[in-house]
Short mmCIF file of C-alpha atoms and ligand atoms in Angstrom, two decimals:
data_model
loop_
_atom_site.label_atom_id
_atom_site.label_comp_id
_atom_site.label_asym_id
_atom_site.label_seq_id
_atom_site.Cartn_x
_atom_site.Cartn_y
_atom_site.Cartn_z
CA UNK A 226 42.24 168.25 206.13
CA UNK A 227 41.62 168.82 202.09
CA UNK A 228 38.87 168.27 200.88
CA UNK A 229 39.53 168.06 197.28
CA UNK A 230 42.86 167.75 195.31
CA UNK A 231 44.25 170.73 195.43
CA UNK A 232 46.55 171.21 192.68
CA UNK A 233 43.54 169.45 190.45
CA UNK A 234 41.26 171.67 191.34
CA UNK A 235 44.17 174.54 190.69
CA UNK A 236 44.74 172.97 187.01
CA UNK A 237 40.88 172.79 186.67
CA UNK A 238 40.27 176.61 187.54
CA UNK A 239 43.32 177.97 185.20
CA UNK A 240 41.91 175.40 181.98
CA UNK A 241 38.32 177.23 182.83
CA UNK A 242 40.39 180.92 182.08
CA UNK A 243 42.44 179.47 179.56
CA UNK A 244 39.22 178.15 177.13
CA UNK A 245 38.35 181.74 177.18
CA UNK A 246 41.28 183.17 176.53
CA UNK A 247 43.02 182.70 173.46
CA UNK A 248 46.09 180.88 174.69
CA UNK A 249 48.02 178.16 172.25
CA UNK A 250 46.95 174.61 173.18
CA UNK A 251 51.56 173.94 173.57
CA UNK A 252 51.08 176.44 175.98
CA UNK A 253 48.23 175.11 178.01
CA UNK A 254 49.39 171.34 177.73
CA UNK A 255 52.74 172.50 179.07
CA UNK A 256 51.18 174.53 182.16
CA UNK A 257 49.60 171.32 183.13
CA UNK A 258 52.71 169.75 183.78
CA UNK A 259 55.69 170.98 186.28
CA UNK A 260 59.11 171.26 185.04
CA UNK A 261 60.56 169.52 188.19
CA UNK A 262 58.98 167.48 191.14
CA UNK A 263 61.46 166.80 193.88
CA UNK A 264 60.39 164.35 197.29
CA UNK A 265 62.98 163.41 199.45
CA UNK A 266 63.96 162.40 203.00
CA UNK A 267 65.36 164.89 205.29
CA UNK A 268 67.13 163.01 208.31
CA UNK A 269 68.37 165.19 211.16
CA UNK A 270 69.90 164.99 214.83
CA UNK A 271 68.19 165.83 217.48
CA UNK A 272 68.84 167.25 221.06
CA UNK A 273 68.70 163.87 222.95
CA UNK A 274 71.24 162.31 219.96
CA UNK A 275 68.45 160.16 218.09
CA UNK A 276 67.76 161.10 214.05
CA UNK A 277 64.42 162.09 212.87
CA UNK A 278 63.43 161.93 209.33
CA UNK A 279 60.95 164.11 207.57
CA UNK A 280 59.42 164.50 204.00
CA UNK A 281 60.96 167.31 202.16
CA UNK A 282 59.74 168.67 198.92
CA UNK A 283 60.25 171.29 196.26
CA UNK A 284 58.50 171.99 192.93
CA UNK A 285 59.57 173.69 190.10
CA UNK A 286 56.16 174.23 188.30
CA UNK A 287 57.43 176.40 185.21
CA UNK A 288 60.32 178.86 184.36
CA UNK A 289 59.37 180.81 181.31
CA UNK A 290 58.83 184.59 182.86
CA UNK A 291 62.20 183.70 184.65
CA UNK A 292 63.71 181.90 187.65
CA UNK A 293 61.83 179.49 190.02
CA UNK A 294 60.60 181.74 192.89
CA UNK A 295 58.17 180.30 195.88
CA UNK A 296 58.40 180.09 199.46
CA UNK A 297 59.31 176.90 201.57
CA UNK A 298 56.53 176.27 204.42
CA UNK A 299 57.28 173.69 207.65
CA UNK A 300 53.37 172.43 208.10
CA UNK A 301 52.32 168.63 208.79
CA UNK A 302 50.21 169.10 205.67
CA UNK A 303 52.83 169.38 203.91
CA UNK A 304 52.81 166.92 200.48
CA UNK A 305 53.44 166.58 197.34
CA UNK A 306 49.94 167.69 196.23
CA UNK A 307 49.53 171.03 197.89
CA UNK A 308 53.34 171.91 196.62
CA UNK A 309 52.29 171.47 193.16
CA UNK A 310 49.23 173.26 193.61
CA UNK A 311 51.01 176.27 195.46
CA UNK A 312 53.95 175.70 192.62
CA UNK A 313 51.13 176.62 190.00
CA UNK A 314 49.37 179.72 191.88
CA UNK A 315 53.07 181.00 192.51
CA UNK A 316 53.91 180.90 188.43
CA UNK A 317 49.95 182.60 188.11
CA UNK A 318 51.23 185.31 190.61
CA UNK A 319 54.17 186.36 189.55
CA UNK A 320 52.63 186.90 186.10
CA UNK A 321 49.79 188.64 187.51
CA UNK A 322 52.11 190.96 189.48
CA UNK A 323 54.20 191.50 186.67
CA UNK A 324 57.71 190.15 188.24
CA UNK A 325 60.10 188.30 186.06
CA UNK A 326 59.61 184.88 188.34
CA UNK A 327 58.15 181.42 187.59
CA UNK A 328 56.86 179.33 189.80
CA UNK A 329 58.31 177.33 192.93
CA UNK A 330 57.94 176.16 196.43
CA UNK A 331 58.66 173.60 198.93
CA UNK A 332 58.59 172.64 202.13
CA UNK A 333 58.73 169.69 204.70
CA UNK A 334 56.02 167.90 206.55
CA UNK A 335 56.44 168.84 210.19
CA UNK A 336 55.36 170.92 212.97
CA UNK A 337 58.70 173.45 213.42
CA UNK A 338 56.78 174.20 216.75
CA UNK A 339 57.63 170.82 218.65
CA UNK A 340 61.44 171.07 217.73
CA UNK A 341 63.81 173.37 219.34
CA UNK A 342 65.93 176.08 218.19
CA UNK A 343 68.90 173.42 217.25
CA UNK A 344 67.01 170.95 216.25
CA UNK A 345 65.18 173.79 213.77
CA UNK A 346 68.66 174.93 212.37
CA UNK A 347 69.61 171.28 211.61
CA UNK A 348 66.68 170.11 210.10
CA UNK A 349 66.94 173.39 208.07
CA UNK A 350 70.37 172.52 206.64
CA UNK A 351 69.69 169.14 206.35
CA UNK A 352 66.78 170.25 204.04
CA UNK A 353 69.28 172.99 202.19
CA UNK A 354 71.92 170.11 201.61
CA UNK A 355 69.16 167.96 199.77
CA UNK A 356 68.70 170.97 197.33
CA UNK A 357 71.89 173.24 197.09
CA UNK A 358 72.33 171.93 193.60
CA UNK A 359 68.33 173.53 192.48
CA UNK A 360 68.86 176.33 193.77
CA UNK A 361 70.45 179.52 193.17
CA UNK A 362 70.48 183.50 192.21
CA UNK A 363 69.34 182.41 188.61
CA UNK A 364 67.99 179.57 189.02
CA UNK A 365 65.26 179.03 191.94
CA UNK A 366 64.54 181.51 194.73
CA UNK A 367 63.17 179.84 197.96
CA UNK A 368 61.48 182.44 200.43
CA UNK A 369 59.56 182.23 203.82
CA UNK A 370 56.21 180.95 203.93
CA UNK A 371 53.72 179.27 206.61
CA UNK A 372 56.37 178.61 209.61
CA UNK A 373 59.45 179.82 207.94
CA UNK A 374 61.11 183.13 208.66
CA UNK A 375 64.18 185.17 208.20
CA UNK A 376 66.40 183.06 210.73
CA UNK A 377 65.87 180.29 209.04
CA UNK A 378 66.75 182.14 205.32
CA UNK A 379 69.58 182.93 206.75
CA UNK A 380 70.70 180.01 207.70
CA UNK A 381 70.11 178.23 204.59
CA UNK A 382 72.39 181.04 202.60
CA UNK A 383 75.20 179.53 205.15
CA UNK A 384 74.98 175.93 204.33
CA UNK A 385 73.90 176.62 201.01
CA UNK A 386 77.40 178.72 200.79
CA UNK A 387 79.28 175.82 202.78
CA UNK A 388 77.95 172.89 199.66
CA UNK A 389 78.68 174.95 196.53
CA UNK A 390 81.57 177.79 197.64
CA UNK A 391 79.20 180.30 196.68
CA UNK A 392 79.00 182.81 199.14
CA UNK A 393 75.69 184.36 197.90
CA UNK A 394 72.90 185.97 199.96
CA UNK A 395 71.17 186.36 196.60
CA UNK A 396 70.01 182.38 196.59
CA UNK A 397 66.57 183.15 198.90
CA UNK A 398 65.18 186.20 199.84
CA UNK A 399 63.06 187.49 203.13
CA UNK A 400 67.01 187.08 204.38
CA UNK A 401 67.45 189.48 208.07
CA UNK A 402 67.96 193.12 206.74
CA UNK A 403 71.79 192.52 207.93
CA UNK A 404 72.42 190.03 205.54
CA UNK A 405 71.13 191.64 202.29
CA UNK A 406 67.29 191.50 202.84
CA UNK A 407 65.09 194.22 201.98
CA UNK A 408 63.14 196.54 204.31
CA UNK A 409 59.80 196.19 204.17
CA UNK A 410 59.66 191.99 203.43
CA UNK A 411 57.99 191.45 206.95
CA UNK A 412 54.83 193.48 205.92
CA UNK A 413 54.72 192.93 202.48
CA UNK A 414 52.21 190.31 202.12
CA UNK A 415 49.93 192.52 204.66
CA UNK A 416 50.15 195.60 203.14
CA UNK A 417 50.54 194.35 199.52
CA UNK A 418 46.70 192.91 200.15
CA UNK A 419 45.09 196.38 202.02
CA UNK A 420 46.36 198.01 198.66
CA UNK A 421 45.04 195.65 196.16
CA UNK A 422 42.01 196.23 198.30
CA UNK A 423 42.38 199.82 198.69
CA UNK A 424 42.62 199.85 194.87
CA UNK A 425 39.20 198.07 194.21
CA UNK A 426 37.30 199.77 196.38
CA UNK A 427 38.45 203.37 194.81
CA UNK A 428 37.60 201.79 191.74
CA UNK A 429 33.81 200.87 193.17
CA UNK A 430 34.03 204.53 194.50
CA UNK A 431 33.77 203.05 198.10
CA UNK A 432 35.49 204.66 200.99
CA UNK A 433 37.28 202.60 203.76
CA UNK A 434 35.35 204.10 206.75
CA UNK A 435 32.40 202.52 205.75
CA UNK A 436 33.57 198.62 206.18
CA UNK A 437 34.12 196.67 209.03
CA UNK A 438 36.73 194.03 209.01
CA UNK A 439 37.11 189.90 210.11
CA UNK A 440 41.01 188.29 210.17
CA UNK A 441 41.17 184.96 210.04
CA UNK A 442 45.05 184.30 210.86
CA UNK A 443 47.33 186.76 213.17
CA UNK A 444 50.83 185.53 212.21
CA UNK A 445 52.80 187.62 209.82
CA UNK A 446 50.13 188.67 206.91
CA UNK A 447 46.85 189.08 209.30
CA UNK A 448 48.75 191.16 211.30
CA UNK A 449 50.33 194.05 209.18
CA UNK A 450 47.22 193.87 207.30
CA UNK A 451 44.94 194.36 210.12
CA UNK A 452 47.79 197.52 211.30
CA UNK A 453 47.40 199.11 207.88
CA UNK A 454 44.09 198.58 207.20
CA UNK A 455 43.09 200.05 210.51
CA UNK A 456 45.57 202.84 209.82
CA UNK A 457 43.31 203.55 206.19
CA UNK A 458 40.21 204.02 207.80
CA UNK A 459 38.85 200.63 208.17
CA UNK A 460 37.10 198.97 211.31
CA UNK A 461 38.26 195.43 212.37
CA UNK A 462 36.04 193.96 214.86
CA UNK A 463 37.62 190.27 214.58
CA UNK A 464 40.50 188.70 214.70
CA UNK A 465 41.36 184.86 215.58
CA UNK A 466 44.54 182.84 215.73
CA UNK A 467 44.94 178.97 215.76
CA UNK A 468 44.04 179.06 219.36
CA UNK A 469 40.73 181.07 219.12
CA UNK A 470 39.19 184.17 218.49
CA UNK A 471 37.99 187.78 219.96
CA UNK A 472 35.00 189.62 218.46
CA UNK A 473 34.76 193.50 219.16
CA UNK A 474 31.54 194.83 217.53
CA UNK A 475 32.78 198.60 218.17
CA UNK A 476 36.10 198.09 216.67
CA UNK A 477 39.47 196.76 217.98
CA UNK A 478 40.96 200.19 218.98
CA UNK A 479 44.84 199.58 218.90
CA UNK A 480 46.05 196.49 216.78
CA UNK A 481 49.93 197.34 217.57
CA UNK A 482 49.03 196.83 220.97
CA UNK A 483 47.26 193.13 219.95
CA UNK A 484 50.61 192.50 218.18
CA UNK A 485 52.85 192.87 221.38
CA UNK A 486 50.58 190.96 223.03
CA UNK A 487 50.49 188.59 221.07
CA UNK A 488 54.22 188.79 220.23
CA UNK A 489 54.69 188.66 223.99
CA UNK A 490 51.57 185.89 225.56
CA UNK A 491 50.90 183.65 222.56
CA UNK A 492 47.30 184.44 222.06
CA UNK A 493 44.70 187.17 221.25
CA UNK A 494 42.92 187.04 224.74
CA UNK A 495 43.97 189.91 225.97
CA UNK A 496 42.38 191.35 229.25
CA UNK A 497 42.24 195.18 228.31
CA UNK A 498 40.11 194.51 224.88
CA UNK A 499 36.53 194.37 225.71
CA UNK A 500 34.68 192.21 223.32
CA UNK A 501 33.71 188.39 223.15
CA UNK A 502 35.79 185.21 222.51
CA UNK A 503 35.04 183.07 219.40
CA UNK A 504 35.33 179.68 217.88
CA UNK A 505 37.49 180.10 215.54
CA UNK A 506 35.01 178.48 213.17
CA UNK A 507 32.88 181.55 213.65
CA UNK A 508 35.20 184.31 212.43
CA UNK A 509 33.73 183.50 209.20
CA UNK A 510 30.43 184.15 209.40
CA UNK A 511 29.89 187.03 211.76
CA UNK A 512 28.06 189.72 210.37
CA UNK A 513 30.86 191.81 208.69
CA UNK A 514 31.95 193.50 205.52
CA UNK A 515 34.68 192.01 204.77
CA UNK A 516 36.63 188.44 205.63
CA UNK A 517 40.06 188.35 205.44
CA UNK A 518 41.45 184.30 205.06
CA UNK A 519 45.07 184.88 206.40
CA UNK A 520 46.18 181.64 207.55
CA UNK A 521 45.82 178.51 205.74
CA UNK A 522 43.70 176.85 202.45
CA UNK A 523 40.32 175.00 202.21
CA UNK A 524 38.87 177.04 205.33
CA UNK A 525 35.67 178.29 203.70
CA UNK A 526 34.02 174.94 202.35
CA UNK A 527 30.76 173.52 201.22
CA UNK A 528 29.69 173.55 204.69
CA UNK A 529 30.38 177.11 205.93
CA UNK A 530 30.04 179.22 202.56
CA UNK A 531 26.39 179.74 202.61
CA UNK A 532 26.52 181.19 205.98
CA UNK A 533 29.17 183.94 204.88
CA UNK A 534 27.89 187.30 205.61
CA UNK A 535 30.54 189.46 204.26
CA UNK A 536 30.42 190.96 200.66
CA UNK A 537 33.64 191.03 199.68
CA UNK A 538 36.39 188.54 200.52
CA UNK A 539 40.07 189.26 200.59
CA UNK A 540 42.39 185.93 199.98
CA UNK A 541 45.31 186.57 201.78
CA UNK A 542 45.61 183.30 202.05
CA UNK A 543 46.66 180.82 199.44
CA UNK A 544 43.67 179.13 197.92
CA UNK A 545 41.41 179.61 201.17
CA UNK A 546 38.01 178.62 199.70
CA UNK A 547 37.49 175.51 198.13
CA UNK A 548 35.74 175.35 194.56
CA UNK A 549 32.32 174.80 195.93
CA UNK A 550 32.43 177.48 198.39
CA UNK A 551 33.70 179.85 195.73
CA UNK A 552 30.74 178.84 193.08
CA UNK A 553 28.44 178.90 196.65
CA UNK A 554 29.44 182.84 197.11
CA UNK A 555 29.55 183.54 193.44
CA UNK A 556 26.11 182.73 193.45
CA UNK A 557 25.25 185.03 196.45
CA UNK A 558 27.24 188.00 194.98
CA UNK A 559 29.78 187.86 197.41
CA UNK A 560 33.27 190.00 195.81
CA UNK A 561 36.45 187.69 196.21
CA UNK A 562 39.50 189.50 195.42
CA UNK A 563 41.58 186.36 194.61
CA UNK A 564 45.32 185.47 196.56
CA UNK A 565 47.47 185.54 193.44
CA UNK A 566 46.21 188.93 193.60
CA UNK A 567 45.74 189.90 196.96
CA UNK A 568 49.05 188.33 198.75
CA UNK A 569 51.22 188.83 196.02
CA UNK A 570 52.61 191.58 197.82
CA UNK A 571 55.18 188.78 199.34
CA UNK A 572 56.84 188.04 196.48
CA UNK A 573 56.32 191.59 194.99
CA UNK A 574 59.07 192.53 197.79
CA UNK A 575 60.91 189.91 197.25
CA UNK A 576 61.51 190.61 193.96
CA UNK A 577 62.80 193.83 194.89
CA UNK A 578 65.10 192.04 197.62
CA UNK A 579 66.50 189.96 194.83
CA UNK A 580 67.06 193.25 192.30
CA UNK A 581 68.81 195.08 195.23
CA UNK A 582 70.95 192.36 195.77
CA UNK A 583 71.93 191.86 192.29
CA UNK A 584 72.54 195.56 191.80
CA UNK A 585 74.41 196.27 195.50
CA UNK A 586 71.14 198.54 196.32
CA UNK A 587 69.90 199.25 199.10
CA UNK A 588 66.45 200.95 199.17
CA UNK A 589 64.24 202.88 201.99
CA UNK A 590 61.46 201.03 203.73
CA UNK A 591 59.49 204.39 202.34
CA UNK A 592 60.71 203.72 198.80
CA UNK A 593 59.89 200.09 198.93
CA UNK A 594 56.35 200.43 200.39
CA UNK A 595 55.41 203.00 197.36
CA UNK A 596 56.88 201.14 194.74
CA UNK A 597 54.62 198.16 196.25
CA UNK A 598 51.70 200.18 196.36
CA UNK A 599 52.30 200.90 192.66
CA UNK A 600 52.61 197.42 191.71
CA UNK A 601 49.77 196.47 193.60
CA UNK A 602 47.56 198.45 192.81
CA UNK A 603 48.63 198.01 188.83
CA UNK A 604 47.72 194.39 188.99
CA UNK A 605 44.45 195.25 190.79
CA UNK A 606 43.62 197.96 187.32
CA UNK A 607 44.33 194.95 185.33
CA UNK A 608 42.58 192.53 187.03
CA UNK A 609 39.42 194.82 187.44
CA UNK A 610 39.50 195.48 183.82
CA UNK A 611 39.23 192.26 182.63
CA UNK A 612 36.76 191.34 185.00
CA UNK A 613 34.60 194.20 183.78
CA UNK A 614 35.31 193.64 180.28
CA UNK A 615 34.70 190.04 180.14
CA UNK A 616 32.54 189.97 182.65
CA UNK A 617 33.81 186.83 184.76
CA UNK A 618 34.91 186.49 188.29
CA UNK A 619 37.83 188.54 190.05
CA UNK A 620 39.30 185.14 190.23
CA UNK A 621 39.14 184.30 186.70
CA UNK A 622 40.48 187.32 185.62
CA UNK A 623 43.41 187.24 187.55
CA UNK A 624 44.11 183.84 185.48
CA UNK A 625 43.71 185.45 182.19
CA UNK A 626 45.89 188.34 183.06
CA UNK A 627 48.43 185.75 183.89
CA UNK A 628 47.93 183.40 181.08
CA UNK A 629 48.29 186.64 178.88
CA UNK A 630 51.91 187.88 179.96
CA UNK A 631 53.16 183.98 180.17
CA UNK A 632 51.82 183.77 176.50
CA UNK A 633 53.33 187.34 175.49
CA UNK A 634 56.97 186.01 176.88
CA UNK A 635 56.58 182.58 175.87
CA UNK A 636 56.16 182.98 172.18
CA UNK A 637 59.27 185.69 172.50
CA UNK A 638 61.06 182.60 173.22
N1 LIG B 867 55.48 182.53 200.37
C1 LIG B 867 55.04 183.72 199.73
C2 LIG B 867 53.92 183.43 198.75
O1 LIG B 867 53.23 182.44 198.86
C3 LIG B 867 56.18 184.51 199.13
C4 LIG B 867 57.03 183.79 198.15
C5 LIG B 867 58.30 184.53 197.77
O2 LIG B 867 58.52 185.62 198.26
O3 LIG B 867 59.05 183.99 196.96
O4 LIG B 867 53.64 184.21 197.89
#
């Protein structure tokens, strides 16, 4: 459930950075608004013959650093407000992580989990038929996001090929590795957030073996960030999934083997990991270092921010906190490294999916996870320095950084 308006309270924290930044009031005025807003039915067969019909959305908040880019997520929260919101944070992002990208993303309003694997592919090309004509190489750039994946990228570069004749993989990216995707996409986000964090910390001259580790959310980014992390030195202790939660106070000793079982059972309950099961409410406010938000937004709130124990807070989330938590944990010192920073490694990837594709490249996974690191840990220099120079929030920064390169392309234009 929100509990604000989310893209309001997105507008509201980048007019805070932008009044002290020195940003042209065009430029502001024309951030507030989105370029395109796009709602439309998506009707599809099912197995038993009878036609469903879900919302479908896509936003095109701005193009000025280049091409829409965002990811399309299959959630029942799915609606107009929380695409424009996500629209905005993706155009914030890309800026922040230096890719030539504006902002995008879309989605439909429905649980992919109670459909089957037909009814999944229909739906999905039902959806790509509404918006062949927005799309495209140099255009927009759809991606996965919350319930999306590469199977279903790669179906929408068929139908999307089938509507216009264009044969391109080039039109989404996070495609299968077969099909023009790039090695590496699957643990971007996760390992694109351990070294923005990585980053920081070397910058407070802190060393990893001193901080032990919550993960809210084991699908694709909790996981490879909990595997690299652990691999860096850190200790996770928690980890919970939409069906609950397991506490280890010693440390959970091998999170490949939590993967498979999860990959393999469904769930983190596994037999052969001695700890305690959680609520998943109270993966948040065990007595940790640091919280890692990996599913979806609004789950630290008004309610549970003043119990937070953790010092610094990793978004890998989109927009996890809500604004009163964040001015709740600002006001106990809490650190919160913000998610157009910390899971920009996602799109960071992407980006280099999209420039192998249009340059017939194919790069290593090893090349692709140090020219991430790179990048990452760039945008984390950045951020820091602002932060320390104008002495506001991680979060704030990050917007100012952004504002900055839109600005410096913008008035190239
Ligand atoms: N869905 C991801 C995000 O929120 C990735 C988007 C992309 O790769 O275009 O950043």
């Amino acid at each position: 459930m929100k509990t604000e308006n989310f893209s309001k309270r997105i507008q509201n924290e980048f007019k805070k950075a932008a009044a002290r930044s020195n940003i042209a009031a065009a430029l502001i005025a024309k951030l507030l608004t989105y370029d395109r807003s796009l709602e439309f039915d998506v009707l599809f067969k099912k197995s038993d013959g009878s036609a469903q019909t879900v919302k479908g959305y896509r936003v095109q908040h701005n193009n000025i650093l280049g091409p829409y880019k965002g990811g399309l997520r299959y959630h029942p929260d799915v609606s107009m407000d929380e695409m424009k919101a996500l629209s905005f944070l993706m155009t914030l992002k890309n800026a922040v992580i230096g890719v030539p990208f504006g902002g995008g993303k879309g989605g439909m309003a429905i649980d992919p989990k109670t459909l089957n694997e037909q009814e999944l592919e229909e739906l999905t090309r039902s959806f790509t038929r509404q918006l062949a004509s927005y799309i495209g190489p140099e255009k927009d750039i759809p991606a996965p996001d919350v319930n999306t994946n590469s199977k279903i990228m790669a179906w929408i570069v068929d139908e999307y090929g089938k509507i216009t004749g264009k044969q391109t993989s080039t039109v989404v990216t996070g495609k299968p590795i077969e099909l023009g995707g790039s090695e590496g996409r699957l643990e971007a986000t996760g390992y694109g957030g351990t070294y923005a964090l990585l980053a920081i910390l070397k910058l407070l001259k802190k060393k990893p073996e001193n901080f032990t580790v919550a993960i809210q959310g084991f699908g694709n980014v909790g996981q490879y960030a909990a595997e690299l992390l652990q691999q860096n030195g850190f200790k996770i202790v928690a980890i919970s999934d939409s069906k609950g939660g397991i506490y280890v106070p010693e440390g959970i000793s091998d999170i490949r083997a939590l993967m498979k079982y999860k990959a393999e059972k469904g769930n983190l309950f596994d037999k052969r990991i001695t700890g305690r099961e959680i609520a998943l409410e109270a993966i948040l406010t065990l007595p940790v270092d640091i919280i890692i938000p990996a599913a979806l937004e609004d789950v630290i709130h008004g309610s549970n921010a003043r119990d937070i124990r953790a010092d610094i807070i990793l978004e890998m989330a989109n927009s996890p906190m809500t604004h009163e938590a964040d001015k709740i944990l600002a006001g106990k010192g809490v650190m919160i490294i913000p998610d157009i920073l910390a899971n920009a490694g996602g799109v960071a990837v992407s980006y280099f999916e999209w420039h192998q594709n249009t340059r017939n490249e194919q790069w290593t996974k090893e090349e692709v996870f140090s020219k991430l690191k790179k990048k990452m840990e760039l945008a984390a220099n950045d951020v820091y320095q602002i932060h320390r120079e104008k002495k506001v929030p991680l979060r704030e920064a990050a917007y100012m950084l952004a504002l900055e390169r839109i600005q410096a392309k913008w008035l190239k234009k």
